[in-house]
Coordinates of C-alpha atoms and ligand atoms in Angstrom, one line a residue:
M14 CA 0.0 0.0 0.0
T15 CA 1.3 3.5 -0.8
S16 CA 0.4 6.2 1.6
D17 CA 1.2 9.7 0.8
T18 CA 1.9 12.4 3.3
Q19 CA 2.3 15.1 0.7
L20 CA -1.3 15.1 -0.2
H21 CA -3.7 17.1 2.1
S22 CA -6.8 15.8 0.4
Y23 CA -7.7 12.7 -1.5
A24 CA -10.6 14.4 -3.3
F25 CA -10.5 15.2 -7.0
P26 CA -11.6 18.7 -8.2
K27 CA -15.3 19.3 -8.5
G28 CA -16.6 18.4 -11.9
F29 CA -13.8 16.0 -12.7
A30 CA -14.7 13.8 -15.6
W31 CA -14.8 10.1 -14.8
G32 CA -15.0 7.8 -17.8
A33 CA -14.2 4.5 -19.5
A34 CA -13.2 4.1 -23.1
T35 CA -13.8 1.6 -26.0
A36 CA -13.2 1.5 -29.7
A37 CA -15.6 0.4 -32.4
Y38 CA -13.7 -2.5 -34.0
Q39 CA -12.7 -3.9 -30.5
I40 CA -16.3 -4.1 -29.2
E41 CA -19.0 -3.8 -31.9
G42 CA -18.9 -7.0 -33.9
G43 CA -21.6 -6.8 -36.6
W44 CA -18.7 -6.5 -39.1
D45 CA -21.0 -6.7 -42.2
A46 CA -24.3 -6.0 -40.5
D47 CA -26.9 -3.6 -42.0
G48 CA -24.7 -2.3 -44.9
K49 CA -21.4 -1.7 -43.0
G50 CA -18.5 -1.7 -45.4
P51 CA -15.3 -3.6 -44.7
N52 CA -12.4 -1.8 -43.0
V53 CA -8.7 -2.7 -42.8
W54 CA -9.1 -4.8 -39.6
D55 CA -11.8 -6.9 -41.3
T56 CA -9.4 -7.5 -44.2
F57 CA -6.4 -8.1 -42.0
T58 CA -8.1 -10.6 -39.6
H59 CA -9.9 -12.4 -42.4
Q60 CA -6.7 -13.0 -44.2
G61 CA -5.5 -15.2 -41.3
G62 CA -1.8 -16.1 -41.4
D63 CA -1.4 -16.2 -37.6
R64 CA -0.8 -12.5 -37.4
V65 CA -3.5 -12.4 -34.7
F66 CA -3.7 -14.7 -31.7
K67 CA -5.4 -17.9 -32.9
N68 CA -6.5 -16.0 -36.0
Q69 CA -9.3 -14.4 -34.0
T70 CA -11.3 -11.6 -35.5
G71 CA -13.6 -8.7 -34.4
D72 CA -16.5 -10.2 -36.4
V73 CA -18.5 -10.6 -33.2
A74 CA -16.3 -9.2 -30.4
C75 CA -18.5 -7.9 -27.5
G76 CA -21.5 -7.7 -29.8
S77 CA -22.0 -4.1 -28.8
Y78 CA -23.7 -3.3 -32.2
T79 CA -26.7 -5.3 -30.9
L80 CA -25.9 -5.3 -27.2
W81 CA -25.5 -1.6 -26.6
E82 CA -28.1 -1.6 -23.9
E83 CA -25.9 -4.1 -21.9
D84 CA -23.0 -1.7 -22.3
L85 CA -25.1 1.1 -21.0
K86 CA -26.0 -0.9 -17.9
C87 CA -22.3 -1.3 -17.2
I88 CA -21.6 2.4 -17.7
K89 CA -24.5 3.2 -15.3
Q90 CA -23.3 0.7 -12.8
L91 CA -19.9 2.5 -12.7
G92 CA -21.7 5.9 -12.3
L93 CA -19.6 7.4 -15.1
T94 CA -19.9 11.0 -16.0
H95 CA -18.4 10.4 -19.5
Y96 CA -18.1 7.6 -22.0
R97 CA -15.5 7.5 -24.7
F98 CA -16.2 5.4 -27.8
S99 CA -15.3 5.5 -31.5
L100 CA -17.4 5.6 -34.6
S101 CA -16.8 2.9 -37.2
W102 CA -16.1 5.0 -40.3
S103 CA -17.2 2.2 -42.7
R104 CA -20.4 1.6 -40.8
L105 CA -21.4 5.2 -41.5
L106 CA -19.8 5.6 -44.9
P107 CA -19.2 2.1 -46.3
D108 CA -16.7 3.2 -48.9
G109 CA -15.3 5.9 -46.7
T110 CA -16.9 8.7 -48.7
T111 CA -20.3 10.6 -48.4
G112 CA -21.2 9.2 -51.8
F113 CA -23.2 6.6 -49.9
I114 CA -24.4 7.1 -46.4
N115 CA -25.6 4.1 -44.3
Q116 CA -28.6 5.3 -42.4
K117 CA -28.5 2.2 -40.2
G118 CA -25.1 3.2 -39.0
I119 CA -26.4 6.7 -38.2
D120 CA -29.3 5.2 -36.3
Y121 CA -27.0 3.0 -34.2
Y122 CA -24.8 5.9 -33.0
N123 CA -27.8 8.2 -32.6
K124 CA -29.2 5.7 -30.1
V125 CA -25.9 5.4 -28.2
I126 CA -25.5 9.2 -28.0
D127 CA -29.2 9.8 -27.1
D128 CA -29.1 7.1 -24.4
L129 CA -26.0 8.5 -22.9
I130 CA -27.3 12.0 -22.7
A131 CA -30.7 10.8 -21.4
N132 CA -28.7 9.2 -18.5
G133 CA -26.6 12.3 -17.9
I134 CA -23.4 10.9 -19.4
M135 CA -21.4 13.0 -21.7
P136 CA -20.1 11.3 -24.9
M137 CA -16.5 11.7 -26.0
V138 CA -16.3 10.5 -29.6
T139 CA -13.3 9.4 -31.5
L140 CA -13.7 9.6 -35.3
Y141 CA -10.9 7.1 -36.2
H142 CA -9.6 4.3 -33.9
F143 CA -7.4 2.2 -36.2
D144 CA -10.3 1.1 -38.6
M145 CA -9.7 2.7 -41.9
P146 CA -12.4 1.8 -44.5
Q147 CA -10.8 -0.7 -46.9
A148 CA -11.9 1.4 -49.9
V149 CA -9.8 4.3 -48.6
E150 CA -6.8 2.0 -47.8
D151 CA -7.1 0.8 -51.4
Q152 CA -6.4 4.4 -52.5
G153 CA -3.2 4.5 -50.5
G154 CA -4.7 5.0 -47.0
W155 CA -2.7 7.2 -44.7
R156 CA 0.3 7.1 -47.0
S157 CA -1.5 9.0 -49.7
E158 CA -2.1 12.7 -49.5
K159 CA -5.6 12.1 -50.8
V160 CA -6.7 10.9 -47.4
V161 CA -6.5 14.4 -46.0
A162 CA -9.5 15.6 -47.9
I163 CA -11.3 12.2 -47.5
F164 CA -10.9 12.3 -43.7
D165 CA -12.0 15.9 -43.6
K166 CA -15.3 15.1 -45.4
Y167 CA -15.9 12.2 -43.0
A168 CA -15.2 14.5 -40.1
E169 CA -17.5 17.2 -41.5
F170 CA -20.3 14.6 -41.9
C171 CA -19.9 13.4 -38.3
F172 CA -19.8 17.0 -36.9
G173 CA -22.9 17.8 -38.9
T174 CA -24.8 14.6 -37.9
F175 CA -23.9 14.2 -34.2
G176 CA -22.4 17.5 -33.2
N177 CA -25.6 18.9 -31.9
R178 CA -25.1 16.5 -29.0
V179 CA -21.4 15.5 -29.0
K180 CA -19.2 18.3 -27.5
L181 CA -15.9 16.4 -27.1
W182 CA -14.3 15.1 -30.3
I183 CA -11.1 13.2 -30.9
T184 CA -10.1 13.0 -34.5
I185 CA -7.5 10.2 -34.5
N186 CA -6.6 7.8 -31.8
E187 CA -2.8 7.2 -31.3
P188 CA -1.3 8.3 -34.6
F189 CA 2.0 7.0 -33.3
I190 CA 0.6 3.4 -33.1
V191 CA -1.1 3.6 -36.4
A192 CA 2.1 4.8 -38.1
T193 CA 4.6 2.5 -36.5
Y194 CA 2.5 -0.7 -36.1
G195 CA 0.5 -0.2 -39.4
Y196 CA 3.2 1.0 -41.7
E197 CA 6.7 0.4 -40.2
K198 CA 6.5 -3.0 -38.5
G199 CA 3.4 -4.3 -40.3
L200 CA 2.0 -5.8 -37.1
F201 CA -1.3 -4.0 -37.3
A202 CA -3.6 -3.5 -40.2
P203 CA -3.0 -2.7 -43.0
G204 CA 0.1 -4.7 -42.3
I205 CA 2.6 -2.7 -44.3
K206 CA 6.3 -3.0 -43.6
E207 CA 8.2 0.0 -45.0
P208 CA 10.7 0.6 -42.3
G209 CA 11.9 4.2 -42.0
I210 CA 9.5 5.4 -44.7
G211 CA 5.9 4.4 -44.4
A212 CA 5.4 5.5 -40.8
Y213 CA 6.7 9.0 -41.6
Q214 CA 4.4 9.4 -44.6
A215 CA 1.4 8.1 -42.7
A216 CA 2.1 10.3 -39.7
H217 CA 2.5 13.3 -42.0
N218 CA -0.9 12.8 -43.5
M219 CA -2.6 12.1 -40.2
I220 CA -1.3 15.3 -38.8
K221 CA -2.6 17.2 -41.8
A222 CA -5.9 15.4 -41.7
H223 CA -6.4 16.1 -38.0
A224 CA -5.6 19.8 -38.5
K225 CA -7.9 20.1 -41.5
A226 CA -10.8 18.5 -39.5
W227 CA -10.1 20.8 -36.6
H228 CA -10.4 23.8 -38.9
T229 CA -13.6 22.5 -40.4
Y230 CA -15.1 22.2 -37.0
H231 CA -13.9 25.7 -36.0
S232 CA -15.1 27.4 -39.2
Q233 CA -18.4 25.6 -39.7
F234 CA -19.6 24.2 -36.4
K235 CA -18.0 25.7 -33.4
E236 CA -20.1 28.8 -33.1
K237 CA -23.4 26.8 -33.1
Q238 CA -22.3 23.6 -31.4
C239 CA -19.8 25.0 -28.9
G240 CA -17.7 21.8 -28.7
F241 CA -14.0 21.0 -28.6
V242 CA -11.7 19.0 -30.9
S243 CA -8.5 17.2 -30.1
I244 CA -6.4 14.2 -31.0
A245 CA -5.4 11.3 -28.6
L246 CA -1.7 10.9 -28.3
N247 CA -0.1 7.9 -26.6
S248 CA 3.3 8.2 -24.9
D249 CA 5.4 6.3 -22.5
W250 CA 7.4 8.2 -19.9
A251 CA 11.1 7.7 -20.4
E252 CA 14.2 8.1 -18.3
P253 CA 17.9 7.4 -19.0
L254 CA 18.9 3.8 -18.2
D255 CA 22.1 5.1 -16.7
P256 CA 21.3 8.5 -15.1
T257 CA 25.0 9.4 -15.0
S258 CA 25.5 8.8 -18.8
V259 CA 25.2 11.8 -21.0
A260 CA 24.7 9.5 -24.0
D261 CA 21.6 7.9 -22.3
E262 CA 20.3 11.3 -21.3
K263 CA 20.5 12.5 -24.9
A264 CA 19.0 9.2 -26.1
T265 CA 16.0 9.8 -23.7
E266 CA 15.5 13.3 -25.2
R267 CA 15.5 11.8 -28.6
H268 CA 13.1 9.1 -27.6
L269 CA 10.6 11.6 -26.2
A270 CA 10.9 13.6 -29.4
F271 CA 10.3 10.5 -31.6
I272 CA 7.3 9.1 -29.6
F273 CA 5.7 12.3 -28.2
G274 CA 7.1 15.4 -29.9
W275 CA 6.5 13.9 -33.4
F276 CA 2.8 14.7 -33.0
A277 CA 2.6 17.0 -29.9
K278 CA 5.1 19.6 -31.2
P279 CA 3.5 20.3 -34.6
I280 CA -0.1 20.3 -33.2
F281 CA 0.4 22.0 -29.8
I282 CA 3.5 24.2 -30.4
D283 CA 4.6 25.4 -33.8
G284 CA 3.4 23.3 -36.7
D285 CA 6.7 21.5 -37.2
Y286 CA 8.5 18.3 -36.2
P287 CA 11.1 18.4 -33.3
A288 CA 14.5 19.6 -34.4
L289 CA 16.1 16.4 -33.0
M290 CA 13.9 14.3 -35.2
K291 CA 14.6 16.3 -38.3
S292 CA 18.4 16.3 -37.8
Q293 CA 18.6 12.6 -37.0
I294 CA 16.5 11.5 -40.0
A295 CA 18.1 13.9 -42.4
A296 CA 21.6 12.7 -41.5
K297 CA 20.7 9.0 -41.7
S298 CA 18.9 9.5 -45.0
K299 CA 21.9 11.3 -46.5
A300 CA 24.3 8.6 -45.4
Q301 CA 21.9 5.9 -46.9
G302 CA 22.0 7.7 -50.3
F303 CA 18.4 9.1 -50.2
P304 CA 18.1 12.3 -52.3
S305 CA 16.3 14.0 -49.4
S306 CA 15.2 13.3 -45.8
R307 CA 12.8 10.4 -45.4
L308 CA 10.9 12.6 -43.0
P309 CA 8.6 14.7 -45.2
E310 CA 8.5 18.5 -44.7
F311 CA 5.5 20.7 -44.0
K312 CA 5.1 23.5 -46.5
E313 CA 4.9 27.0 -44.9
E314 CA 1.1 27.2 -45.3
E315 CA 0.7 23.7 -43.8
T316 CA 2.8 24.7 -40.7
K317 CA 0.4 27.6 -40.2
M318 CA -2.6 25.3 -40.7
I319 CA -1.4 22.7 -38.2
M320 CA -0.1 24.7 -35.2
G321 CA -2.6 25.2 -32.4
T322 CA -5.1 22.7 -33.7
A323 CA -6.2 21.1 -30.4
D324 CA -8.6 22.5 -27.8
F325 CA -7.4 20.2 -25.1
F326 CA -4.8 17.4 -24.7
C327 CA -5.8 13.7 -24.7
L328 CA -3.2 11.4 -23.2
N329 CA -3.2 7.7 -23.4
Y330 CA -0.7 6.4 -20.9
Y331 CA 0.1 2.7 -20.1
T332 CA 3.8 2.3 -19.2
S333 CA 7.3 3.7 -19.0
R334 CA 10.7 2.8 -20.3
K335 CA 14.4 3.2 -19.5
I336 CA 16.4 4.4 -22.5
K337 CA 19.9 3.5 -23.6
H338 CA 21.9 5.0 -26.5
K339 CA 22.4 2.5 -29.2
A340 CA 24.0 2.7 -32.6
Y341 CA 22.5 0.7 -35.5
A342 CA 23.9 -0.4 -38.8
Q343 CA 23.8 2.5 -41.2
D344 CA 22.3 0.7 -44.3
E345 CA 18.9 -0.4 -43.0
P346 CA 16.5 2.5 -42.7
S347 CA 14.2 2.2 -39.7
L348 CA 12.6 4.3 -37.0
K349 CA 14.7 2.8 -34.3
A350 CA 17.9 3.3 -36.3
D351 CA 17.0 6.9 -36.9
E352 CA 16.3 7.3 -33.2
E353 CA 19.5 5.4 -32.0
V354 CA 17.9 4.1 -28.8
E355 CA 17.2 0.9 -27.1
E356 CA 14.2 0.7 -24.8
V357 CA 14.6 -1.3 -21.6
M358 CA 12.2 -2.3 -18.9
D359 CA 13.5 -2.0 -15.4
P360 CA 13.4 -5.5 -13.9
S361 CA 11.9 -4.1 -10.7
W362 CA 8.7 -3.1 -12.5
P363 CA 5.8 -5.6 -12.2
I364 CA 4.6 -6.8 -15.6
S365 CA 0.8 -6.9 -16.2
G366 CA -0.8 -9.7 -18.1
I367 CA 0.6 -8.3 -21.4
E368 CA 4.3 -8.3 -21.8
W369 CA 4.9 -4.7 -22.9
L370 CA 2.9 -3.3 -20.1
A371 CA 5.2 -2.8 -17.1
V372 CA 3.4 -1.2 -14.3
V373 CA 4.9 2.2 -13.6
P374 CA 2.2 4.4 -12.0
W375 CA 4.7 7.3 -11.1
G376 CA 5.5 7.6 -14.8
I377 CA 2.2 9.2 -15.5
R378 CA 2.8 12.0 -13.1
K379 CA 6.2 12.8 -14.7
L380 CA 4.6 12.7 -18.2
L381 CA 1.8 14.9 -17.2
K382 CA 4.2 17.5 -15.8
Y383 CA 6.3 17.2 -19.0
I384 CA 3.1 18.0 -21.0
K385 CA 2.3 21.0 -18.9
D386 CA 5.9 22.3 -19.3
T387 CA 6.3 21.6 -23.0
C388 CA 2.8 22.1 -24.4
N389 CA 1.7 25.4 -22.9
D390 CA 0.0 24.1 -19.9
P391 CA -3.1 22.6 -21.7
I392 CA -6.2 21.2 -20.3
I393 CA -5.5 17.4 -20.2
Y394 CA -7.9 14.5 -20.3
I395 CA -6.3 11.1 -19.7
T396 CA -8.3 9.3 -22.4
E397 CA -6.8 5.8 -21.8
N398 CA -5.1 4.0 -19.0
G399 CA -5.4 0.4 -17.9
F400 CA -3.8 -2.9 -17.1
A401 CA -4.4 -6.2 -18.8
Q402 CA -4.9 -9.6 -17.3
S403 CA -4.2 -12.6 -19.3
D404 CA -7.1 -14.9 -20.1
P405 CA -8.4 -16.7 -18.0
A406 CA -8.7 -13.7 -15.6
P407 CA -10.0 -13.8 -12.1
L408 CA -13.0 -11.6 -11.3
E409 CA -11.3 -10.7 -8.0
D410 CA -8.6 -8.6 -9.7
T411 CA -7.4 -6.9 -6.5
L412 CA -3.8 -6.4 -7.6
R413 CA -5.0 -4.8 -10.8
W414 CA -7.2 -2.4 -8.8
E415 CA -4.2 -1.6 -6.7
Y416 CA -2.4 -0.5 -9.9
F417 CA -5.4 1.6 -10.9
R418 CA -5.5 3.2 -7.4
Q419 CA -1.7 3.9 -7.5
T420 CA -2.1 5.6 -10.9
L421 CA -5.0 7.7 -9.8
L422 CA -2.9 8.7 -6.7
E423 CA -0.2 9.9 -9.1
I424 CA -2.7 11.8 -11.1
L425 CA -4.0 13.5 -8.0
K426 CA -0.5 14.5 -7.1
G427 CA -0.2 15.9 -10.6
I428 CA -3.3 18.0 -10.0
C429 CA -2.6 19.1 -6.4
L430 CA 1.2 19.3 -6.2
D431 CA 2.3 20.0 -9.8
K432 CA -0.7 22.1 -10.7
V433 CA -1.3 20.2 -13.9
N434 CA -4.6 21.1 -15.5
I435 CA -6.1 17.6 -15.5
K436 CA -9.8 17.5 -16.1
G437 CA -10.7 13.8 -16.5
Y438 CA -9.7 10.2 -16.5
F439 CA -11.0 7.4 -18.8
A440 CA -10.1 3.8 -17.9
W441 CA -9.3 1.4 -20.7
S442 CA -11.5 -0.4 -21.1
L443 CA -15.2 -0.6 -20.2
L444 CA -15.2 -4.2 -21.4
D445 CA -12.8 -7.0 -22.2
N446 CA -12.5 -6.8 -25.9
F447 CA -10.6 -7.6 -29.1
E448 CA -7.1 -6.6 -28.1
W449 CA -5.8 -6.3 -31.7
I450 CA -3.1 -8.9 -32.4
E451 CA -3.6 -10.4 -29.0
G452 CA -7.2 -11.2 -29.9
Y453 CA -9.2 -12.2 -26.8
S454 CA -6.2 -13.5 -24.9
K455 CA -5.7 -10.3 -23.0
R456 CA -8.4 -8.7 -20.9
F457 CA -8.4 -5.0 -20.3
G458 CA -12.0 -4.6 -19.2
L459 CA -13.6 -3.3 -16.0
F460 CA -16.3 -5.8 -17.0
H461 CA -15.5 -9.4 -17.8
V462 CA -17.0 -10.6 -21.1
D463 CA -17.8 -14.3 -21.5
F464 CA -16.9 -14.7 -25.2
D465 CA -18.1 -18.3 -25.1
S466 CA -21.6 -17.5 -23.9
P467 CA -24.3 -16.8 -26.6
D468 CA -25.3 -13.5 -24.9
L469 CA -21.7 -12.4 -24.3
L470 CA -22.4 -11.9 -20.7
R471 CA -20.8 -8.9 -18.9
T472 CA -19.8 -9.4 -15.2
P473 CA -18.0 -6.7 -13.1
Y474 CA -14.5 -7.4 -11.9
T475 CA -13.5 -6.1 -8.4
S476 CA -11.9 -3.2 -10.2
A477 CA -15.3 -2.2 -11.5
S478 CA -16.9 -1.9 -8.0
E479 CA -13.8 -0.2 -6.6
Y480 CA -13.7 2.3 -9.6
A481 CA -17.4 3.0 -9.0
K482 CA -16.7 4.0 -5.4
V483 CA -14.1 6.5 -6.6
V484 CA -16.3 7.8 -9.3
T485 CA -19.3 8.4 -7.1
S486 CA -17.4 9.9 -4.2
N487 CA -15.0 11.8 -6.5
R488 CA -12.1 10.8 -4.2
L489 CA -9.6 8.1 -3.5
P490 CA -9.8 6.1 -0.2
E491 CA -7.4 7.6 2.4
P492 CA -4.7 5.3 3.6
D493 CA -6.4 4.8 7.1
E494 CA -9.7 3.9 5.4
M495 CA -7.8 1.2 3.4
Q496 CA -6.3 -0.4 6.5
R497 CA -9.8 -1.0 8.0
Ligands
BGC515 C1 -5.3 1.6 -27.9 C2 -6.4 0.5 -27.5 C3 -5.7 -0.7 -27.0 C4 -4.9 -0.3 -25.8 C5 -4.2 -1.5 -25.1 C6 -4.2 1.6 -27.0 O1 -3.0 1.6 -27.7 O2 -5.9 2.8 -28.1 O3 -7.1 0.3 -28.7 O4 -6.6 -1.7 -26.8 O5 -3.9 0.6 -26.1 O6 -3.3 -2.1 -25.9

């Protein structure tokens, strides 16, 4: 148990947003129901090839497309003030464009939004959470400049259709993961392996697409709808492996530039990539005989268009890393070689049920302070944070709840001691769901889902009942209450 004498109060600020998050492909199922078009994850999972655990798919997932009312019960049981979910682009626009609009898709999300609002729960809506319509991918997806206008049209359609009720918008979830897993390592859909090239192109277009959609909202909808638009950025916290090594310290700076600054700097600061990224990639590209840097450049008018295009900061935090300087062979372009780092997990950190997720609650406090200091002290929502259990997972997940509690304590310290402007917290996830390449083998839910039962039964874990207590009291239990 961690007690903390520095904190005078365990209460969160009045009006703090308490939420849980999900994503369309991970929960909805109904992959071809009622006119939905295929997306890249449908294609990727249907191709098999053992890229996903046991070749599992999101075809059924938690069945939320038909079982939304069961999800709503879970949300209400937690007492949440907010619920974050994503729209399936190809459920609304089967080929990605407004050429054909699927009314059944609109009806589904209208119901979700209306039910939330009728129950006093504020929706936070993500436009894109990894599930690009296949028809858009076929035109080059995020690697093609064309996507900027296509995404903007989709965003405009969503603002126009749902914006009278949705006030918190996220354009893109985790562009870092989309770029690196989708286009560098090829581990996620669309499964493209173009190391040192594809990720930079995809990221470049995602940043422009986000910025354009933000402008569309602000020029056409903001005045009437009075909402806010941002992008959800994931980042680990990072510290030098050897704190006395200047090389490791510099490597850590580079790592934060490559994982966090890549998106945060253009969007929150000045419309351009971190200088450290630009110089590293330019030098490596030159040595490899490329005619110009593999990192695309923003034109002057693009820089102006991009800077300042977020009304709040959305952070997805899961873990931290120790960073070591590492030189790579010159001839193979890759992100890691550009960055010249090696990521290490401190052996003292407990590992959750998923191998990459070392439990480092204090990392979030440091990262939040870093965001305050480097991004002009923005309003911050933690839009994802969670801990996986491996399947089969016990319903009494007391250790997992302890991780949640420790993380919330660090967030509270961030608010009270570091004066970071944190307005809300969304646990990942409401339900156990399709955990991308891990399929259903890793369980992130506050509610257990029985994927073998015909009605996909939802049952609360201990973490759900403990989280509900925090949500309804708007405070963490004090150390002496916990000893009772
Ligand atoms: C994603 C979620 C995912 C979670 C846990 C985040 O990268 O936004 O979709 O399930 O992490 O891996």
